[in-house]
């Protein structure tokens, strides 16, 4: 590979693009991004794609720095010994350093019938498929959304605003991240849109059929279209490549985001598990982790000591259709405060967050190193110590 440093970024999402852009300005460094799609997918918009209010794609020319090479292909395996990424078509690309940023995908549901009769939407392809199904389904037909997290909430609201009869099924607490006051506000927004909410332990889904959802307490919810938003999965590329992962399949790294198996491999975003204690999945966290992975690599190239990741998540935002939203303010330890912005203000802040997630990438492309994020220096060490104590605790 000569004197030039070849960096390969596997994955062209928020984390991968941020890392690639941050490295693109370095002399003597060539950056290649491997991504299975020719377009960037702002995943915060996928529920809008389903509702027909946004296409949820952006040209890579818009977000990727000049000089970064884009290879549209699927990565089949990482050969860490040879330092090559094997592609699905049999070709391979060599690297000096690799940033693993393949993100997350649809969870594989274990509920009987869910894989056959329910529609996920964690990827562009699954969201497009669901949109096509809804386009061919009468507006009066019953729709059931399974999952009470942000994706389920936003999808249910988007479709109910169109006049569709939507039932939201959640076998746990609805929107557990939000403060209790904000949860009550969110529930009101959903019911005002006509969403029927079925939540709690008795609402655990036990089976999905072509026209219904069956619950643990014996109830049956009629459903012409069932949408599955309960959880995310992680592609198994790391495990297939012989790299150590956590139980969910995220690549295990130290606090600098370096693989515990190979100092030439770093990880960022939803697919990374620093010290086995991953950050909450979000576009914001992914961008920050991508930037930090690039900084770790830069430190290695310059002979400096890489810094541990320090990231404070200050908010969560949700849309409830096109006219209302909630922007939840949190403490630096990522727990919700009583302070939140509802209604139109919340909606404007959510839209600002969606736009900013892409704007940060564009800015980094033109000004590498410009992306900064809030840090607190306390929460992460405390969290790691608690996780260590839990692992070390004797089994009784």
mmCIF file of C-alpha atoms in Angstrom:
data_model
loop_
_atom_site.group_PDB
_atom_site.id
_atom_site.type_symbol
_atom_site.label_atom_id
_atom_site.label_comp_id
_atom_site.label_asym_id
_atom_site.label_seq_id
_atom_site.Cartn_x
_atom_site.Cartn_y
_atom_site.Cartn_z
ATOM 1 C CA UNK A 1 0.000 0.000 0.000
ATOM 2 C CA UNK A 2 3.049 2.296 -0.045
ATOM 3 C CA UNK A 3 3.382 5.403 2.103
ATOM 4 C CA UNK A 4 -0.236 6.375 1.649
ATOM 5 C CA UNK A 5 -2.668 5.282 4.390
ATOM 6 C CA UNK A 6 -5.748 3.538 3.044
ATOM 7 C CA UNK A 7 -8.794 3.807 5.292
ATOM 8 C CA UNK A 8 -11.905 1.777 4.475
ATOM 9 C CA UNK A 9 -15.211 2.696 6.100
ATOM 10 C CA UNK A 10 -17.764 -0.111 5.971
ATOM 11 C CA UNK A 11 -21.171 1.547 6.057
ATOM 12 C CA UNK A 12 -22.431 4.851 4.672
ATOM 13 C CA UNK A 13 -24.828 5.946 7.405
ATOM 14 C CA UNK A 14 -24.487 8.783 9.892
ATOM 15 C CA UNK A 15 -21.440 7.258 11.638
ATOM 16 C CA UNK A 16 -19.643 6.114 8.490
ATOM 17 C CA UNK A 17 -20.081 9.346 6.546
ATOM 18 C CA UNK A 18 -19.029 11.471 9.533
ATOM 19 C CA UNK A 19 -15.883 9.383 10.014
ATOM 20 C CA UNK A 20 -15.033 9.473 6.313
ATOM 21 C CA UNK A 21 -15.528 13.244 6.072
ATOM 22 C CA UNK A 22 -13.434 13.905 9.172
ATOM 23 C CA UNK A 23 -10.534 11.939 7.695
ATOM 24 C CA UNK A 24 -10.884 13.237 4.146
ATOM 25 C CA UNK A 25 -8.913 16.396 4.807
ATOM 26 C CA UNK A 26 -5.789 14.597 6.038
ATOM 27 C CA UNK A 27 -2.799 14.588 3.696
ATOM 28 C CA UNK A 28 -1.587 11.115 2.772
ATOM 29 C CA UNK A 29 -4.885 9.438 3.718
ATOM 30 C CA UNK A 30 -7.173 7.862 1.131
ATOM 31 C CA UNK A 31 -10.722 7.112 2.283
ATOM 32 C CA UNK A 32 -13.083 4.578 0.728
ATOM 33 C CA UNK A 33 -16.677 4.069 1.858
ATOM 34 C CA UNK A 34 -18.332 0.725 1.129
ATOM 35 C CA UNK A 35 -22.116 0.901 1.195
ATOM 36 C CA UNK A 36 -24.781 -1.415 -0.271
ATOM 37 C CA UNK A 37 -26.879 1.509 -1.580
ATOM 38 C CA UNK A 38 -25.958 4.346 -3.962
ATOM 39 C CA UNK A 39 -27.807 6.879 -1.771
ATOM 40 C CA UNK A 40 -27.523 8.112 1.804
ATOM 41 C CA UNK A 41 -30.527 7.212 3.965
ATOM 42 C CA UNK A 42 -31.510 9.697 6.715
ATOM 43 C CA UNK A 43 -33.214 7.054 8.835
ATOM 44 C CA UNK A 44 -34.956 9.656 10.972
ATOM 45 C CA UNK A 45 -37.256 10.074 7.948
ATOM 46 C CA UNK A 46 -38.279 6.458 7.355
ATOM 47 C CA UNK A 47 -41.660 6.840 9.061
ATOM 48 C CA UNK A 48 -42.297 9.757 6.714
ATOM 49 C CA UNK A 49 -41.421 7.582 3.740
ATOM 50 C CA UNK A 50 -44.065 5.110 4.919
ATOM 51 C CA UNK A 51 -46.561 7.950 5.225
ATOM 52 C CA UNK A 52 -45.644 9.405 1.838
ATOM 53 C CA UNK A 53 -44.391 12.774 3.156
ATOM 54 C CA UNK A 54 -40.650 12.273 2.491
ATOM 55 C CA UNK A 55 -38.535 9.990 0.285
ATOM 56 C CA UNK A 56 -35.869 9.492 2.993
ATOM 57 C CA UNK A 57 -32.907 9.550 0.600
ATOM 58 C CA UNK A 58 -30.131 12.053 -0.095
ATOM 59 C CA UNK A 59 -27.473 11.885 -2.789
ATOM 60 C CA UNK A 60 -24.051 10.938 -1.454
ATOM 61 C CA UNK A 61 -22.654 13.834 -3.482
ATOM 62 C CA UNK A 62 -24.458 16.098 -1.018
ATOM 63 C CA UNK A 63 -23.081 14.603 2.202
ATOM 64 C CA UNK A 64 -19.775 12.947 1.286
ATOM 65 C CA UNK A 65 -16.546 14.954 1.112
ATOM 66 C CA UNK A 66 -14.798 15.451 -2.217
ATOM 67 C CA UNK A 67 -12.112 12.854 -2.679
ATOM 68 C CA UNK A 68 -13.852 10.122 -0.712
ATOM 69 C CA UNK A 69 -14.299 7.071 -2.907
ATOM 70 C CA UNK A 70 -17.717 5.393 -2.767
ATOM 71 C CA UNK A 71 -17.982 1.692 -3.579
ATOM 72 C CA UNK A 72 -21.578 0.512 -3.908
ATOM 73 C CA UNK A 73 -21.374 -3.095 -2.732
ATOM 74 C CA UNK A 74 -22.228 -5.347 0.177
ATOM 75 C CA UNK A 75 -19.414 -6.397 2.492
ATOM 76 C CA UNK A 76 -19.433 -10.171 2.948
ATOM 77 C CA UNK A 77 -16.510 -10.619 5.337
ATOM 78 C CA UNK A 78 -13.564 -8.805 6.912
ATOM 79 C CA UNK A 79 -10.240 -10.623 6.650
ATOM 80 C CA UNK A 80 -8.406 -8.929 9.515
ATOM 81 C CA UNK A 81 -5.227 -10.932 8.958
ATOM 82 C CA UNK A 82 -4.892 -9.896 5.325
ATOM 83 C CA UNK A 83 -6.488 -6.500 6.011
ATOM 84 C CA UNK A 84 -9.050 -6.878 3.270
ATOM 85 C CA UNK A 85 -12.809 -6.499 3.003
ATOM 86 C CA UNK A 86 -14.339 -9.293 0.939
ATOM 87 C CA UNK A 87 -17.325 -8.119 -1.075
ATOM 88 C CA UNK A 88 -20.428 -10.114 -1.941
ATOM 89 C CA UNK A 89 -19.455 -10.212 -5.622
ATOM 90 C CA UNK A 90 -16.100 -11.834 -4.774
ATOM 91 C CA UNK A 91 -13.945 -8.728 -5.150
ATOM 92 C CA UNK A 92 -11.987 -7.369 -2.205
ATOM 93 C CA UNK A 93 -10.610 -4.033 -1.012
ATOM 94 C CA UNK A 94 -7.455 -3.710 1.073
ATOM 95 C CA UNK A 95 -7.012 -1.338 3.985
ATOM 96 C CA UNK A 96 -4.482 -0.083 6.501
ATOM 97 C CA UNK A 97 -7.266 0.872 8.908
ATOM 98 C CA UNK A 98 -10.931 -0.016 8.884
ATOM 99 C CA UNK A 99 -13.881 1.784 10.474
ATOM 100 C CA UNK A 100 -16.798 -0.554 11.088
ATOM 101 C CA UNK A 101 -20.015 1.483 10.789
ATOM 102 C CA UNK A 102 -22.660 -0.820 9.327
ATOM 103 C CA UNK A 103 -25.391 0.483 11.633
ATOM 104 C CA UNK A 104 -28.479 -1.485 12.585
ATOM 105 C CA UNK A 105 -31.298 -3.167 10.731
ATOM 106 C CA UNK A 106 -34.691 -4.785 11.255
ATOM 107 C CA UNK A 107 -34.884 -7.097 14.255
ATOM 108 C CA UNK A 108 -35.640 -10.728 13.526
ATOM 109 C CA UNK A 109 -38.985 -11.234 15.312
ATOM 110 C CA UNK A 110 -39.375 -14.467 17.273
ATOM 111 C CA UNK A 111 -43.154 -14.202 17.622
ATOM 112 C CA UNK A 112 -44.941 -16.844 15.516
ATOM 113 C CA UNK A 113 -46.161 -15.396 12.237
ATOM 114 C CA UNK A 114 -44.394 -12.046 12.601
ATOM 115 C CA UNK A 115 -41.701 -12.785 10.018
ATOM 116 C CA UNK A 116 -44.331 -13.911 7.498
ATOM 117 C CA UNK A 117 -47.173 -11.439 8.095
ATOM 118 C CA UNK A 118 -45.709 -8.292 9.677
ATOM 119 C CA UNK A 119 -43.807 -5.511 7.931
ATOM 120 C CA UNK A 120 -40.622 -4.022 9.473
ATOM 121 C CA UNK A 121 -39.319 -0.570 8.531
ATOM 122 C CA UNK A 122 -35.817 -0.134 9.942
ATOM 123 C CA UNK A 123 -34.233 -0.056 6.471
ATOM 124 C CA UNK A 124 -34.919 1.850 3.263
ATOM 125 C CA UNK A 125 -35.939 -1.336 1.481
ATOM 126 C CA UNK A 126 -38.378 -2.486 4.158
ATOM 127 C CA UNK A 127 -39.887 1.007 4.460
ATOM 128 C CA UNK A 128 -40.404 1.202 0.695
ATOM 129 C CA UNK A 129 -42.025 -2.207 0.699
ATOM 130 C CA UNK A 130 -44.386 -1.147 3.478
ATOM 131 C CA UNK A 131 -45.269 2.063 1.682
ATOM 132 C CA UNK A 132 -46.136 0.060 -1.436
ATOM 133 C CA UNK A 133 -48.349 -2.252 0.611
ATOM 134 C CA UNK A 134 -50.176 0.686 2.189
ATOM 135 C CA UNK A 135 -50.638 2.347 -1.205
ATOM 136 C CA UNK A 136 -52.475 -0.813 -2.294
ATOM 137 C CA UNK A 137 -54.543 -1.011 0.904
ATOM 138 C CA UNK A 138 -57.784 0.963 1.416
ATOM 139 C CA UNK A 139 -57.470 3.859 3.864
ATOM 140 C CA UNK A 140 -60.338 2.340 5.853
ATOM 141 C CA UNK A 141 -58.443 -0.931 6.502
ATOM 142 C CA UNK A 142 -57.196 -1.596 10.040
ATOM 143 C CA UNK A 143 -53.483 -1.027 10.667
ATOM 144 C CA UNK A 144 -51.645 -2.298 13.753
ATOM 145 C CA UNK A 145 -48.256 -0.961 14.814
ATOM 146 C CA UNK A 146 -46.346 -3.196 17.243
ATOM 147 C CA UNK A 147 -43.814 -1.355 19.420
ATOM 148 C CA UNK A 148 -44.014 1.673 21.705
ATOM 149 C CA UNK A 149 -40.628 3.225 20.959
ATOM 150 C CA UNK A 150 -39.950 6.268 18.765
ATOM 151 C CA UNK A 151 -40.320 4.389 15.457
ATOM 152 C CA UNK A 152 -43.645 2.857 16.438
ATOM 153 C CA UNK A 153 -45.004 6.104 17.860
ATOM 154 C CA UNK A 154 -44.019 8.197 14.852
ATOM 155 C CA UNK A 155 -45.296 5.652 12.337
ATOM 156 C CA UNK A 156 -48.636 5.250 14.115
ATOM 157 C CA UNK A 157 -49.103 9.020 14.247
ATOM 158 C CA UNK A 158 -48.096 9.518 10.620
ATOM 159 C CA UNK A 159 -50.637 6.974 9.375
ATOM 160 C CA UNK A 160 -53.424 8.029 11.728
ATOM 161 C CA UNK A 161 -53.065 11.607 10.519
ATOM 162 C CA UNK A 162 -53.946 10.285 7.050
ATOM 163 C CA UNK A 163 -57.252 9.010 8.432
ATOM 164 C CA UNK A 164 -56.230 5.367 8.758
ATOM 165 C CA UNK A 165 -57.625 3.400 11.738
ATOM 166 C CA UNK A 166 -54.440 2.621 13.685
ATOM 167 C CA UNK A 167 -53.944 0.489 16.782
ATOM 168 C CA UNK A 168 -50.644 0.845 18.638
ATOM 169 C CA UNK A 169 -49.698 -2.282 20.602
ATOM 170 C CA UNK A 170 -46.961 -2.054 23.208
ATOM 171 C CA UNK A 171 -46.236 -4.866 25.670
ATOM 172 C CA UNK A 172 -44.374 -2.505 28.005
ATOM 173 C CA UNK A 173 -44.449 1.153 28.998
ATOM 174 C CA UNK A 174 -45.190 3.552 26.180
ATOM 175 C CA UNK A 175 -42.231 5.856 25.413
ATOM 176 C CA UNK A 176 -40.198 4.875 28.497
ATOM 177 C CA UNK A 177 -37.451 7.419 27.776
ATOM 178 C CA UNK A 178 -39.728 10.441 28.170
ATOM 179 C CA UNK A 179 -40.534 12.098 31.473
ATOM 180 C CA UNK A 180 -43.954 11.093 32.865
ATOM 181 C CA UNK A 181 -45.379 14.527 31.971
ATOM 182 C CA UNK A 182 -44.174 14.235 28.388
ATOM 183 C CA UNK A 183 -45.506 10.670 28.139
ATOM 184 C CA UNK A 184 -48.972 11.908 29.075
ATOM 185 C CA UNK A 185 -48.712 14.626 26.441
ATOM 186 C CA UNK A 186 -47.579 12.110 23.823
ATOM 187 C CA UNK A 187 -50.437 9.755 24.649
ATOM 188 C CA UNK A 188 -52.895 12.639 24.231
ATOM 189 C CA UNK A 189 -51.432 13.509 20.829
ATOM 190 C CA UNK A 190 -51.901 9.919 19.702
ATOM 191 C CA UNK A 191 -55.473 9.615 20.941
ATOM 192 C CA UNK A 192 -56.358 12.999 19.404
ATOM 193 C CA UNK A 193 -55.198 11.569 16.076
ATOM 194 C CA UNK A 194 -57.486 8.581 16.608
ATOM 195 C CA UNK A 195 -54.819 6.017 17.532
ATOM 196 C CA UNK A 196 -56.119 3.194 19.739
ATOM 197 C CA UNK A 197 -53.452 2.408 22.346
ATOM 198 C CA UNK A 198 -53.152 -1.088 23.809
ATOM 199 C CA UNK A 199 -50.231 -1.110 26.235
ATOM 200 C CA UNK A 200 -48.961 -3.006 29.265
ATOM 201 C CA UNK A 201 -47.893 -6.574 30.108
ATOM 202 C CA UNK A 202 -51.208 -7.966 28.897
ATOM 203 C CA UNK A 203 -50.533 -6.450 25.459
ATOM 204 C CA UNK A 204 -47.539 -8.648 24.649
ATOM 205 C CA UNK A 205 -47.970 -9.998 21.117
ATOM 206 C CA UNK A 206 -48.020 -13.794 21.032
ATOM 207 C CA UNK A 207 -48.806 -14.376 17.345
ATOM 208 C CA UNK A 208 -49.382 -12.557 14.065
ATOM 209 C CA UNK A 209 -51.747 -13.878 11.405
ATOM 210 C CA UNK A 210 -52.562 -12.479 7.952
ATOM 211 C CA UNK A 211 -55.464 -10.456 9.347
ATOM 212 C CA UNK A 212 -54.935 -10.162 13.102
ATOM 213 C CA UNK A 213 -52.564 -9.757 16.044
ATOM 214 C CA UNK A 214 -53.039 -12.030 19.051
ATOM 215 C CA UNK A 215 -52.201 -10.793 22.566
ATOM 216 C CA UNK A 216 -51.081 -12.556 25.741
ATOM 217 C CA UNK A 217 -54.426 -12.024 27.489
ATOM 218 C CA UNK A 218 -56.309 -13.770 24.690
ATOM 219 C CA UNK A 219 -57.504 -10.673 22.849
ATOM 220 C CA UNK A 220 -57.344 -10.500 19.078
ATOM 221 C CA UNK A 221 -56.753 -7.203 17.278
ATOM 222 C CA UNK A 222 -58.006 -7.082 13.697
ATOM 223 C CA UNK A 223 -55.223 -5.988 11.382
ATOM 224 C CA UNK A 224 -55.110 -5.767 7.612
ATOM 225 C CA UNK A 225 -51.539 -4.449 7.758
ATOM 226 C CA UNK A 226 -49.294 -5.201 10.748
ATOM 227 C CA UNK A 227 -46.153 -3.089 11.184
ATOM 228 C CA UNK A 228 -43.343 -4.449 13.387
ATOM 229 C CA UNK A 229 -41.192 -1.808 15.095
ATOM 230 C CA UNK A 230 -40.250 -3.731 18.246
ATOM 231 C CA UNK A 231 -36.484 -3.433 18.392
ATOM 232 C CA UNK A 232 -33.549 -3.279 16.004
ATOM 233 C CA UNK A 233 -31.049 -5.911 14.953
ATOM 234 C CA UNK A 234 -27.375 -5.628 14.077
ATOM 235 C CA UNK A 235 -25.922 -7.235 10.913
ATOM 236 C CA UNK A 236 -23.665 -10.182 11.712
ATOM 237 C CA UNK A 237 -20.687 -9.075 9.599
ATOM 238 C CA UNK A 238 -18.374 -8.830 12.623
ATOM 239 C CA UNK A 239 -19.321 -12.265 13.926
ATOM 240 C CA UNK A 240 -18.948 -13.786 10.443
ATOM 241 C CA UNK A 241 -15.490 -12.261 10.313
ATOM 242 C CA UNK A 242 -14.360 -13.837 13.572
ATOM 243 C CA UNK A 243 -14.375 -10.575 15.531
ATOM 244 C CA UNK A 244 -15.729 -10.509 19.058
ATOM 245 C CA UNK A 245 -19.167 -8.998 19.594
ATOM 246 C CA UNK A 246 -21.631 -8.484 22.411
ATOM 247 C CA UNK A 247 -24.787 -10.599 22.703
ATOM 248 C CA UNK A 248 -26.616 -8.359 20.231
ATOM 249 C CA UNK A 249 -23.870 -8.641 17.602
ATOM 250 C CA UNK A 250 -22.242 -5.241 18.107
ATOM 251 C CA UNK A 251 -18.472 -5.138 17.640
ATOM 252 C CA UNK A 252 -16.716 -5.045 21.016
ATOM 253 C CA UNK A 253 -14.280 -2.163 21.407
ATOM 254 C CA UNK A 254 -12.405 -0.354 24.136
ATOM 255 C CA UNK A 255 -13.315 3.213 25.114
ATOM 256 C CA UNK A 256 -11.344 4.669 22.203
ATOM 257 C CA UNK A 257 -13.659 2.685 19.870
ATOM 258 C CA UNK A 258 -10.838 0.314 18.883
ATOM 259 C CA UNK A 259 -11.711 -3.350 18.381
ATOM 260 C CA UNK A 260 -10.622 -5.563 21.270
ATOM 261 C CA UNK A 261 -9.244 -7.970 18.645
ATOM 262 C CA UNK A 262 -7.385 -5.671 16.260
ATOM 263 C CA UNK A 263 -6.041 -2.133 16.745
ATOM 264 C CA UNK A 264 -6.421 -1.561 12.994
ATOM 265 C CA UNK A 265 -10.211 -1.847 13.276
ATOM 266 C CA UNK A 266 -12.445 0.765 14.887
ATOM 267 C CA UNK A 267 -16.233 0.828 15.245
ATOM 268 C CA UNK A 268 -18.853 3.560 15.495
ATOM 269 C CA UNK A 269 -22.620 3.916 15.621
ATOM 270 C CA UNK A 270 -25.340 1.385 16.352
ATOM 271 C CA UNK A 271 -23.023 -1.542 15.565
ATOM 272 C CA UNK A 272 -20.431 -0.659 18.221
ATOM 273 C CA UNK A 273 -20.256 -1.722 21.875
ATOM 274 C CA UNK A 274 -17.536 0.241 23.703
ATOM 275 C CA UNK A 275 -16.522 -1.796 26.771
ATOM 276 C CA UNK A 276 -19.656 -3.860 26.198
ATOM 277 C CA UNK A 277 -21.772 -0.854 27.237
ATOM 278 C CA UNK A 278 -23.166 0.659 24.011
ATOM 279 C CA UNK A 279 -24.659 4.119 23.697
ATOM 280 C CA UNK A 280 -28.361 4.581 23.015
ATOM 281 C CA UNK A 281 -29.032 4.049 19.332
ATOM 282 C CA UNK A 282 -29.608 7.391 17.635
ATOM 283 C CA UNK A 283 -28.502 9.363 14.611
ATOM 284 C CA UNK A 284 -26.925 11.966 16.873
ATOM 285 C CA UNK A 285 -24.857 9.429 18.810
ATOM 286 C CA UNK A 286 -23.832 7.738 15.564
ATOM 287 C CA UNK A 287 -22.436 10.978 14.136
ATOM 288 C CA UNK A 288 -20.491 11.741 17.308
ATOM 289 C CA UNK A 289 -19.117 8.201 17.524
ATOM 290 C CA UNK A 290 -18.083 8.358 13.882
ATOM 291 C CA UNK A 291 -16.188 11.571 14.544
ATOM 292 C CA UNK A 292 -14.511 10.071 17.602
ATOM 293 C CA UNK A 293 -13.452 6.940 15.682
ATOM 294 C CA UNK A 294 -11.825 9.227 13.112
ATOM 295 C CA UNK A 295 -10.078 11.130 15.906
ATOM 296 C CA UNK A 296 -8.776 7.882 17.400
ATOM 297 C CA UNK A 297 -7.368 6.863 14.037
ATOM 298 C CA UNK A 298 -5.794 10.292 13.553
ATOM 299 C CA UNK A 299 -4.132 10.045 16.959
ATOM 300 C CA UNK A 300 -2.597 6.724 15.980
ATOM 301 C CA UNK A 301 -1.276 8.155 12.728
ATOM 302 C CA UNK A 302 0.342 11.095 14.529
ATOM 303 C CA UNK A 303 1.719 9.010 17.390
ATOM 304 C CA UNK A 304 -0.572 10.593 19.982
ATOM 305 C CA UNK A 305 -2.544 8.743 22.630
ATOM 306 C CA UNK A 306 -6.217 8.268 21.646
ATOM 307 C CA UNK A 307 -8.769 9.676 24.060
ATOM 308 C CA UNK A 308 -11.678 7.660 25.496
ATOM 309 C CA UNK A 309 -15.128 8.504 24.166
ATOM 310 C CA UNK A 310 -17.061 11.104 26.153
ATOM 311 C CA UNK A 311 -20.544 11.799 24.879
ATOM 312 C CA UNK A 312 -23.519 13.440 26.531
ATOM 313 C CA UNK A 313 -26.958 12.877 25.001
ATOM 314 C CA UNK A 314 -28.962 15.970 25.841
ATOM 315 C CA UNK A 315 -32.370 15.341 24.288
ATOM 316 C CA UNK A 316 -34.786 13.083 22.444
ATOM 317 C CA UNK A 317 -37.325 14.365 19.940
ATOM 318 C CA UNK A 318 -40.431 12.802 18.424
ATOM 319 C CA UNK A 319 -42.965 13.837 15.816
ATOM 320 C CA UNK A 320 -46.669 13.120 16.109
ATOM 321 C CA UNK A 321 -47.705 13.578 12.510
ATOM 322 C CA UNK A 322 -46.879 16.753 10.641
ATOM 323 C CA UNK A 323 -48.322 19.232 13.162
ATOM 324 C CA UNK A 324 -47.072 18.282 16.646
ATOM 325 C CA UNK A 325 -43.964 17.003 18.353
ATOM 326 C CA UNK A 326 -42.165 16.601 21.665
ATOM 327 C CA UNK A 327 -38.602 17.742 22.270
ATOM 328 C CA UNK A 328 -37.546 16.137 25.569
ATOM 329 C CA UNK A 329 -34.641 17.725 27.446
ATOM 330 C CA UNK A 330 -32.456 15.345 29.456
ATOM 331 C CA UNK A 331 -29.686 15.432 32.007
ATOM 332 C CA UNK A 332 -26.147 14.668 30.923
ATOM 333 C CA UNK A 333 -26.651 11.079 32.121
ATOM 334 C CA UNK A 334 -29.402 10.681 29.472
ATOM 335 C CA UNK A 335 -32.326 10.637 31.928
ATOM 336 C CA UNK A 336 -35.324 12.824 31.171
ATOM 337 C CA UNK A 337 -35.984 16.127 32.905
ATOM 338 C CA UNK A 338 -39.492 17.527 33.513
ATOM 339 C CA UNK A 339 -38.655 20.111 30.838
ATOM 340 C CA UNK A 340 -39.885 19.460 27.301
ATOM 341 C CA UNK A 341 -41.250 21.415 24.338
ATOM 342 C CA UNK A 342 -44.621 20.148 23.056
ATOM 343 C CA UNK A 343 -46.899 20.963 20.130
ATOM 344 C CA UNK A 344 -45.719 23.088 17.237
ATOM 345 C CA UNK A 345 -42.547 24.094 19.070
ATOM 346 C CA UNK A 346 -41.690 20.418 19.572
ATOM 347 C CA UNK A 347 -42.450 19.711 15.927
ATOM 348 C CA UNK A 348 -40.189 22.553 14.740
ATOM 349 C CA UNK A 349 -37.374 21.350 16.997
ATOM 350 C CA UNK A 350 -37.775 17.784 15.722
ATOM 351 C CA UNK A 351 -37.596 19.007 12.135
ATOM 352 C CA UNK A 352 -34.534 21.065 13.036
ATOM 353 C CA UNK A 353 -32.911 17.930 14.515
ATOM 354 C CA UNK A 354 -33.669 15.930 11.354
ATOM 355 C CA UNK A 355 -32.159 18.606 9.145
ATOM 356 C CA UNK A 356 -29.190 19.088 11.456
ATOM 357 C CA UNK A 357 -28.301 15.388 11.370
ATOM 358 C CA UNK A 358 -27.568 15.786 7.667
ATOM 359 C CA UNK A 359 -26.241 19.353 7.918
ATOM 360 C CA UNK A 360 -23.533 18.219 10.372
ATOM 361 C CA UNK A 361 -22.272 15.763 7.745
ATOM 362 C CA UNK A 362 -22.251 18.433 5.048
ATOM 363 C CA UNK A 363 -20.359 20.860 7.296
ATOM 364 C CA UNK A 364 -17.811 18.193 8.239
ATOM 365 C CA UNK A 365 -17.269 17.465 4.549
ATOM 366 C CA UNK A 366 -16.253 21.065 3.884
ATOM 367 C CA UNK A 367 -14.544 21.665 7.251
ATOM 368 C CA UNK A 368 -13.042 18.400 8.548
ATOM 369 C CA UNK A 369 -12.733 18.412 12.330
ATOM 370 C CA UNK A 370 -15.500 20.968 12.846
ATOM 371 C CA UNK A 371 -18.033 18.641 14.481
ATOM 372 C CA UNK A 372 -18.148 18.958 18.270
ATOM 373 C CA UNK A 373 -20.509 17.537 20.851
ATOM 374 C CA UNK A 374 -21.321 18.072 24.552
ATOM 375 C CA UNK A 375 -19.355 16.025 27.062
ATOM 376 C CA UNK A 376 -19.743 15.588 30.773
ATOM 377 C CA UNK A 377 -16.753 13.531 31.926
ATOM 378 C CA UNK A 378 -18.666 11.867 34.766
ATOM 379 C CA UNK A 379 -21.561 9.741 33.558
ATOM 380 C CA UNK A 380 -19.638 7.336 31.345
ATOM 381 C CA UNK A 381 -17.056 6.288 33.995
ATOM 382 C CA UNK A 382 -19.863 5.798 36.533
ATOM 383 C CA UNK A 383 -21.836 3.688 34.061
ATOM 384 C CA UNK A 384 -18.806 1.545 33.257
ATOM 385 C CA UNK A 385 -18.044 1.015 36.940
ATOM 386 C CA UNK A 386 -21.629 -0.112 37.568
ATOM 387 C CA UNK A 387 -21.487 -2.506 34.613
ATOM 388 C CA UNK A 388 -18.191 -3.928 35.900
ATOM 389 C CA UNK A 389 -19.650 -4.426 39.391
ATOM 390 C CA UNK A 390 -22.666 -6.193 37.899
ATOM 391 C CA UNK A 391 -20.481 -8.597 35.928
ATOM 392 C CA UNK A 392 -18.237 -9.231 38.920
ATOM 393 C CA UNK A 393 -21.134 -9.874 41.311
ATOM 394 C CA UNK A 394 -21.271 -13.527 42.428
ATOM 395 C CA UNK A 395 -24.191 -15.641 41.253
ATOM 396 C CA UNK A 396 -26.348 -16.780 44.189
#
